[in-house]
Coordinates of C-alpha atoms and ligand atoms in Angstrom, one line a residue:
X1 CA 0.0 0.0 0.0
X2 CA 1.7 3.3 -1.1
X3 CA 0.6 6.8 -0.2
X4 CA 0.4 9.8 -2.6
X5 CA 3.9 11.2 -3.0
X6 CA 2.9 14.9 -2.3
X7 CA 5.0 15.0 0.9
X8 CA 8.2 13.5 -0.6
X9 CA 9.3 16.7 -2.3
X10 CA 12.9 17.6 -1.8
X11 CA 13.9 14.3 -0.3
X12 CA 16.8 12.2 -1.5
X13 CA 16.0 9.0 -3.4
X14 CA 17.4 6.8 -0.5
X15 CA 15.0 8.5 2.1
X16 CA 11.9 6.8 3.3
X17 CA 9.4 8.1 0.8
X18 CA 5.6 8.1 1.4
X19 CA 5.2 7.0 -2.2
X20 CA 7.0 3.7 -1.5
X21 CA 5.8 3.3 2.1
X22 CA 4.9 -0.2 3.2
X23 CA 1.8 1.4 4.7
X24 CA -0.3 0.9 7.8
X25 CA -1.6 -2.4 9.2
X26 CA -5.1 -1.1 8.9
X27 CA -5.6 1.0 5.8
X28 CA -6.9 4.5 6.4
X29 CA -7.9 7.4 4.2
X30 CA -5.1 9.9 3.6
X31 CA -4.7 12.8 6.1
X32 CA -5.5 15.8 4.0
X33 CA -2.9 18.5 4.6
X34 CA -0.5 16.3 6.6
X35 CA 1.8 13.7 5.3
X36 CA 1.6 10.2 6.6
X37 CA 4.8 10.4 8.7
X38 CA 3.6 13.7 10.1
X39 CA 0.4 12.0 11.1
X40 CA 2.5 9.3 12.9
X41 CA 4.4 11.9 14.8
X42 CA 1.2 13.6 15.8
X43 CA -0.4 10.3 17.0
X44 CA 2.6 9.7 19.1
X45 CA 2.5 13.2 20.7
X46 CA -1.3 12.7 21.5
X47 CA -0.7 9.3 23.1
X48 CA -0.9 8.5 26.9
X49 CA 2.4 6.8 26.8
X50 CA 4.1 10.0 25.4
X51 CA 2.7 12.2 28.3
X52 CA 3.9 9.7 30.9
X53 CA 7.4 10.2 29.7
X54 CA 7.6 13.5 31.7
X55 CA 7.5 11.5 35.1
X56 CA 9.8 8.7 34.0
X57 CA 13.5 8.6 35.0
X58 CA 16.2 8.9 32.4
X59 CA 19.2 8.5 34.9
X60 CA 18.2 10.6 37.8
X61 CA 14.8 9.9 39.6
X62 CA 12.6 12.7 38.9
X63 CA 12.2 14.0 42.5
X64 CA 16.0 14.5 42.9
X65 CA 15.8 17.8 41.1
X66 CA 13.8 19.6 38.5
X67 CA 16.6 20.3 36.1
X68 CA 17.6 16.7 35.4
X69 CA 16.5 15.1 32.1
X70 CA 13.4 12.9 32.1
X71 CA 12.5 10.5 29.4
X72 CA 10.4 13.4 27.8
X73 CA 13.1 16.0 27.6
X74 CA 15.6 13.3 26.5
X75 CA 13.3 12.3 23.7
X76 CA 13.0 15.9 22.7
X77 CA 16.7 16.4 22.6
X78 CA 17.1 13.3 20.5
X79 CA 14.5 14.6 18.1
X80 CA 16.2 17.9 17.6
X81 CA 19.6 16.5 17.0
X82 CA 18.2 13.9 14.6
X83 CA 16.1 16.4 12.7
X84 CA 19.1 18.7 12.0
X85 CA 21.0 15.7 10.5
X86 CA 17.9 14.4 8.6
X87 CA 17.5 17.7 6.8
X88 CA 21.2 17.9 6.0
X89 CA 21.1 14.5 4.5
X90 CA 17.8 14.8 2.6
X91 CA 16.0 12.2 4.8
X92 CA 12.4 12.5 6.0
X93 CA 12.3 14.9 8.9
X94 CA 8.8 14.0 10.1
X95 CA 9.6 10.2 10.1
X96 CA 12.9 10.9 11.9
X97 CA 11.0 13.0 14.4
X98 CA 8.3 10.3 14.9
X99 CA 10.8 7.6 15.6
X100 CA 12.7 9.8 18.0
X101 CA 9.6 10.7 20.0
X102 CA 8.4 7.1 20.2
X103 CA 11.8 5.5 20.8
X104 CA 11.5 5.4 24.6
X105 CA 7.7 4.9 25.0
X106 CA 8.2 1.4 26.3
X107 CA 10.5 2.4 29.1
X108 CA 9.5 1.3 32.6
X109 CA 9.6 3.7 35.5
X110 CA 13.0 4.1 37.2
X111 CA 15.1 3.8 34.0
X112 CA 17.2 0.8 33.4
X113 CA 16.7 -0.5 36.9
X114 CA 13.1 -0.8 36.3
X115 CA 13.6 -2.7 33.0
X116 CA 16.0 -5.1 34.7
X117 CA 13.5 -5.8 37.5
X118 CA 10.7 -6.3 35.1
X119 CA 12.8 -8.6 33.0
X120 CA 13.6 -10.8 36.0
X121 CA 9.9 -10.9 36.9
X122 CA 9.1 -12.0 33.4
X123 CA 11.9 -14.6 33.1
X124 CA 9.7 -17.6 32.8
X125 CA 7.1 -15.7 30.6
X126 CA 9.1 -14.4 27.7
X127 CA 11.1 -11.6 29.4
X128 CA 10.7 -7.8 29.2
X129 CA 12.6 -5.6 26.9
X130 CA 11.9 -1.8 26.7
X131 CA 12.6 -1.6 23.0
X132 CA 10.0 -4.4 22.2
X133 CA 7.7 -2.7 24.7
X134 CA 7.9 0.6 22.7
X135 CA 6.6 -1.3 19.7
X136 CA 4.0 -3.0 21.8
X137 CA 2.7 0.4 23.0
X138 CA 2.2 1.8 19.5
X139 CA 0.9 -1.5 18.1
X140 CA -1.3 -2.8 20.9
X141 CA -1.5 -0.9 24.1
X142 CA -2.7 2.6 23.3
X143 CA -6.5 2.5 23.2
X144 CA -7.6 5.7 21.3
X145 CA -9.1 4.7 18.0
X146 CA -12.5 3.2 17.3
X147 CA -11.3 0.8 14.6
X148 CA -8.0 -0.6 15.8
X149 CA -5.8 -1.2 18.8
X150 CA -2.6 1.0 19.1
X151 CA -1.8 3.9 16.9
X152 CA -1.7 2.2 13.6
X153 CA 1.6 3.7 12.6
X154 CA 3.3 3.2 9.2
X155 CA 5.7 0.3 8.7
X156 CA 8.7 2.8 8.5
X157 CA 7.9 4.3 12.0
X158 CA 7.5 0.8 13.5
X159 CA 10.7 -0.4 11.8
X160 CA 12.6 2.5 13.4
X161 CA 11.1 2.0 16.8
X162 CA 12.2 -1.6 16.9
X163 CA 15.9 -1.0 17.3
X164 CA 17.0 -4.5 18.3
X165 CA 15.4 -7.8 18.8
X166 CA 16.3 -11.4 19.2
X167 CA 15.7 -13.8 16.3
X168 CA 13.2 -15.7 18.5
X169 CA 11.2 -12.6 19.2
X170 CA 11.5 -11.4 15.7
X171 CA 9.6 -14.6 14.4
X172 CA 6.6 -13.5 16.4
X173 CA 6.5 -9.9 14.9
X174 CA 5.7 -10.4 11.3
X175 CA 6.9 -7.9 8.7
X176 CA 8.7 -5.6 11.2
X177 CA 10.7 -8.5 12.6
X178 CA 11.9 -9.8 9.3
X179 CA 15.1 -7.8 9.1
X180 CA 16.4 -9.4 12.3
X181 CA 16.0 -12.9 10.7
X182 CA 17.4 -11.8 7.3
X183 CA 20.1 -9.6 9.0
X184 CA 19.2 -6.5 7.0
X185 CA 19.5 -2.8 7.9
X186 CA 16.6 -0.5 8.7
X187 CA 16.1 2.7 6.7
X188 CA 18.4 5.6 7.1
X189 CA 16.0 7.5 9.4
X190 CA 16.0 4.6 11.8
X191 CA 19.8 4.4 11.6
X192 CA 20.0 8.1 12.3
X193 CA 17.8 8.0 15.4
X194 CA 20.0 5.3 17.0
X195 CA 23.0 7.6 16.9
X196 CA 21.1 10.7 17.8
X197 CA 19.9 8.9 20.9
X198 CA 23.5 8.1 21.8
X199 CA 24.7 11.6 21.1
X200 CA 21.9 13.0 23.3
X201 CA 22.5 10.9 26.3
X202 CA 26.2 11.1 26.2
X203 CA 26.1 14.9 26.2
X204 CA 23.1 15.5 28.6
X205 CA 24.5 12.9 31.1
X206 CA 27.8 15.0 31.2
X207 CA 25.7 18.0 32.1
X208 CA 23.4 16.1 34.6
X209 CA 26.4 14.2 36.1
X210 CA 28.1 17.5 36.8
X211 CA 24.9 19.1 38.2
X212 CA 24.4 16.1 40.5
X213 CA 27.9 16.4 41.8
X214 CA 28.9 12.9 40.6
X215 CA 31.8 14.1 38.3
X216 CA 33.8 17.3 38.0
X217 CA 35.0 19.0 34.9
X218 CA 38.6 18.2 36.1
X219 CA 37.6 14.5 35.9
X220 CA 35.9 14.9 32.5
X221 CA 39.1 16.3 31.2
X222 CA 40.4 12.7 31.0
X223 CA 38.0 12.3 28.1
X224 CA 39.4 13.6 24.7
X225 CA 36.2 15.0 23.3
X226 CA 35.4 17.0 26.5
X227 CA 39.0 18.2 27.0
X228 CA 39.4 19.5 23.5
X229 CA 36.2 21.7 23.7
X230 CA 36.7 22.6 27.3
X231 CA 40.2 24.0 26.4
X232 CA 38.8 25.9 23.4
X233 CA 36.2 27.6 25.5
X234 CA 38.7 28.5 28.3
X235 CA 41.2 29.9 25.9
X236 CA 38.5 32.2 24.5
X237 CA 36.8 33.0 27.8
X238 CA 39.3 32.7 30.6
X239 CA 37.0 34.2 33.3
X240 CA 33.9 32.2 32.3
X241 CA 31.6 31.0 35.1
X242 CA 31.6 27.2 35.8
X243 CA 28.0 26.6 34.6
X244 CA 28.5 28.5 31.4
X245 CA 31.7 26.7 30.8
X246 CA 29.9 23.4 31.0
X247 CA 27.2 24.5 28.6
X248 CA 29.7 26.1 26.1
X249 CA 31.7 22.8 26.2
X250 CA 28.7 20.5 25.8
X251 CA 27.1 22.5 22.9
X252 CA 30.5 22.3 21.1
X253 CA 30.7 18.6 21.7
X254 CA 27.1 18.1 20.3
X255 CA 27.9 20.2 17.2
X256 CA 31.2 18.4 16.7
X257 CA 29.7 14.8 16.7
X258 CA 26.6 15.8 14.7
X259 CA 28.8 17.4 12.0
X260 CA 31.0 14.4 11.9
X261 CA 28.0 12.0 11.6
X262 CA 26.6 14.2 8.7
X263 CA 29.9 14.2 6.9
X264 CA 30.8 10.6 7.5
X265 CA 27.3 9.6 6.4
X266 CA 27.5 11.6 3.2
X267 CA 30.9 9.9 2.4
X268 CA 29.3 6.5 2.8
X269 CA 26.2 7.4 0.8
X270 CA 28.4 8.8 -2.0
X271 CA 30.3 5.5 -2.1
X272 CA 27.3 3.2 -1.9
X273 CA 24.9 5.2 -4.0
X274 CA 21.7 3.5 -2.8
X275 CA 18.9 4.4 -5.3
X276 CA 16.1 3.7 -2.8
X277 CA 15.3 2.8 0.8
X278 CA 15.2 -0.9 -0.2
X279 CA 18.8 -0.6 -1.4
X280 CA 19.7 1.0 2.0
X281 CA 18.0 -2.0 3.7
X282 CA 20.0 -4.5 1.6
X283 CA 23.3 -2.7 2.1
X284 CA 26.0 -4.7 3.9
X285 CA 26.6 -2.3 6.7
X286 CA 25.1 0.8 8.4
X287 CA 25.3 3.9 6.3
X288 CA 24.7 6.4 9.0
X289 CA 27.8 6.5 11.1
X290 CA 30.6 8.5 12.9
X291 CA 34.0 8.6 11.4
X292 CA 36.4 6.1 13.0
X293 CA 38.2 8.7 15.0
X294 CA 35.0 10.3 16.3
X295 CA 33.4 6.9 17.1
X296 CA 36.4 6.2 19.3
X297 CA 36.0 9.5 21.2
X298 CA 32.2 8.8 21.5
X299 CA 32.8 5.4 23.1
X300 CA 35.5 6.8 25.4
X301 CA 33.0 9.3 26.8
X302 CA 30.3 6.6 26.9
X303 CA 32.7 4.3 29.0
X304 CA 33.6 7.2 31.3
X305 CA 29.9 7.9 32.0
X306 CA 29.1 4.2 32.6
X307 CA 31.8 3.9 35.3
X308 CA 31.5 7.4 36.8
X309 CA 27.8 8.2 36.5
X310 CA 25.6 5.2 35.9
X311 CA 27.5 2.9 38.2
X312 CA 28.1 5.6 40.8
X313 CA 27.0 4.4 44.3
X314 CA 24.4 7.2 44.6
X315 CA 22.8 6.1 41.4
X316 CA 23.1 2.5 42.4
X317 CA 21.3 3.1 45.7
X318 CA 18.3 4.5 43.9
X319 CA 18.5 1.4 41.7
X320 CA 18.0 -1.1 44.6
X321 CA 14.9 0.6 45.9
X322 CA 13.4 1.1 42.5
X323 CA 13.9 -2.7 41.6
X324 CA 12.4 -3.8 44.8
X325 CA 9.4 -1.5 44.3
X326 CA 8.6 -2.9 40.9
X327 CA 9.3 -6.5 41.8
X328 CA 6.9 -6.3 44.7
X329 CA 4.2 -4.7 42.6
X330 CA 4.6 -7.3 39.9
X331 CA 4.4 -10.2 42.4
X332 CA 1.4 -8.7 44.2
X333 CA -0.6 -8.1 40.9
X334 CA 0.4 -11.5 39.4
X335 CA -0.8 -13.3 42.5
X336 CA -4.0 -11.3 42.7
X337 CA -5.0 -9.5 39.4
X338 CA -8.0 -7.9 41.2
X339 CA -5.5 -5.6 42.9
X340 CA -5.0 -3.8 39.6
X341 CA -7.5 -1.3 38.2
X342 CA -10.5 -3.1 36.6
X343 CA -9.5 -2.7 33.0
X344 CA -6.0 -4.2 33.6
X345 CA -7.6 -7.0 35.7
X346 CA -9.9 -7.8 32.8
X347 CA -7.0 -7.7 30.3
X348 CA -5.0 -10.0 32.5
X349 CA -7.9 -12.5 32.7
X350 CA -8.5 -12.4 29.0
X351 CA -4.8 -12.9 28.1
X352 CA -4.6 -15.7 30.7
X353 CA -7.6 -17.4 29.0
X354 CA -5.7 -17.2 25.6
X355 CA -2.2 -17.8 26.6
X356 CA -2.1 -19.2 30.1
X357 CA 0.2 -17.8 32.9
X358 CA 2.4 -16.0 30.3
X359 CA -0.6 -14.0 29.2
X360 CA -1.5 -13.1 32.7
X361 CA 2.1 -12.0 33.4
X362 CA 2.3 -10.0 30.2
X363 CA -0.8 -7.9 31.2
X364 CA 0.8 -7.3 34.6
X365 CA 4.1 -6.3 33.0
X366 CA 2.2 -3.9 30.7
X367 CA 0.5 -2.3 33.6
X368 CA 3.7 -1.9 35.7
X369 CA 5.8 -0.8 32.7
X370 CA 3.3 2.0 31.8
X371 CA 3.6 3.5 35.3
X372 CA 5.5 6.8 35.9
X373 CA 8.0 6.8 38.8
X374 CA 5.5 8.6 41.1
X375 CA 2.6 6.5 40.1
X376 CA 4.7 3.3 40.9
X377 CA 5.3 4.7 44.4
X378 CA 1.7 5.5 44.9
X379 CA 0.6 2.1 43.7
X380 CA 3.2 0.6 46.1
X381 CA 1.7 2.5 49.0
X382 CA -1.8 1.6 48.0
X383 CA -1.0 -2.2 47.8
X384 CA 1.4 -2.6 50.7
X385 CA 0.2 0.2 53.1
X386 CA -3.5 0.6 52.5
X387 CA -4.0 2.6 55.7
Ligands
MG401 MG1 16.8 7.0 24.5

């Protein structure tokens, strides 16, 4: 099913074009003034899961401070980085933006700690993976339209949201799982969002890590990318205040890696000359990439953040409490589904009738994964301390 090509003007032949889109699972009339990828983006912004991102932890729990990134502001930063590169490369900006805004919809409360806890709880029932859950949110869990479950997004948005996936899982996912079985690439917009995601968190976690007092600029000067731009700023503004120094450094780091990504990707596209998105999918490797030198710096910073921020004991302390909260909620709801709000209880009973205990567990995981941090705390209070 192809859409009219009106919104493809100005795009490169290797972009995801609406004229050659693989369409929606449930065919719909076209959207009038909006293109189909714009429509995907708009549906994502109107979804419940998107609004919940505002109270979901990225790295620092929401109540630790108002200035830390949340999943929502992270997703917006990813989108603006990726849109710049999409434009420069002649790719579909609305599709890129749609994938960015949806890429973390499946995240649990409490960041990766929450995902790990839920994955353990689901060990005997197919596991839990936030990336698959993002797809599940847009395909199944949003209940907003009269004629279908989910948001009925285009294939291209769904392809981009499903960043990685085991072969076993891919077999259950139909068209969108096929590339993991056939070992093919996704379209360029999806490739771009993966790297924009990494650029966004690498840089905002430097800023948040300093703000939280977990790392200092002196320590960050061990990292080549940071040191280079930090020294440039200091040479130009020797008396600059510390907060401004951090921002002037981080904005240069972002510009540096995004520029490198655009230039390296242009080189690869010029060498590979894909004539269509399908040739991009069949290409042997990824076409959106950093240069070798910049990739090394990017991974150096990523490693530093893992050791010094994500694995910092203060972040880890939060992790233990968060994991316990989610584990206890899951166990309580799994044991007695009537403890959940009635629509979730009904879904659990329906999925259990279809699929057995794995279905019951999946409905509980969907409910718990959908919670914001603060709602998870409230639910924990309600279930364990009813007075
Ligand atoms: Mg992300």
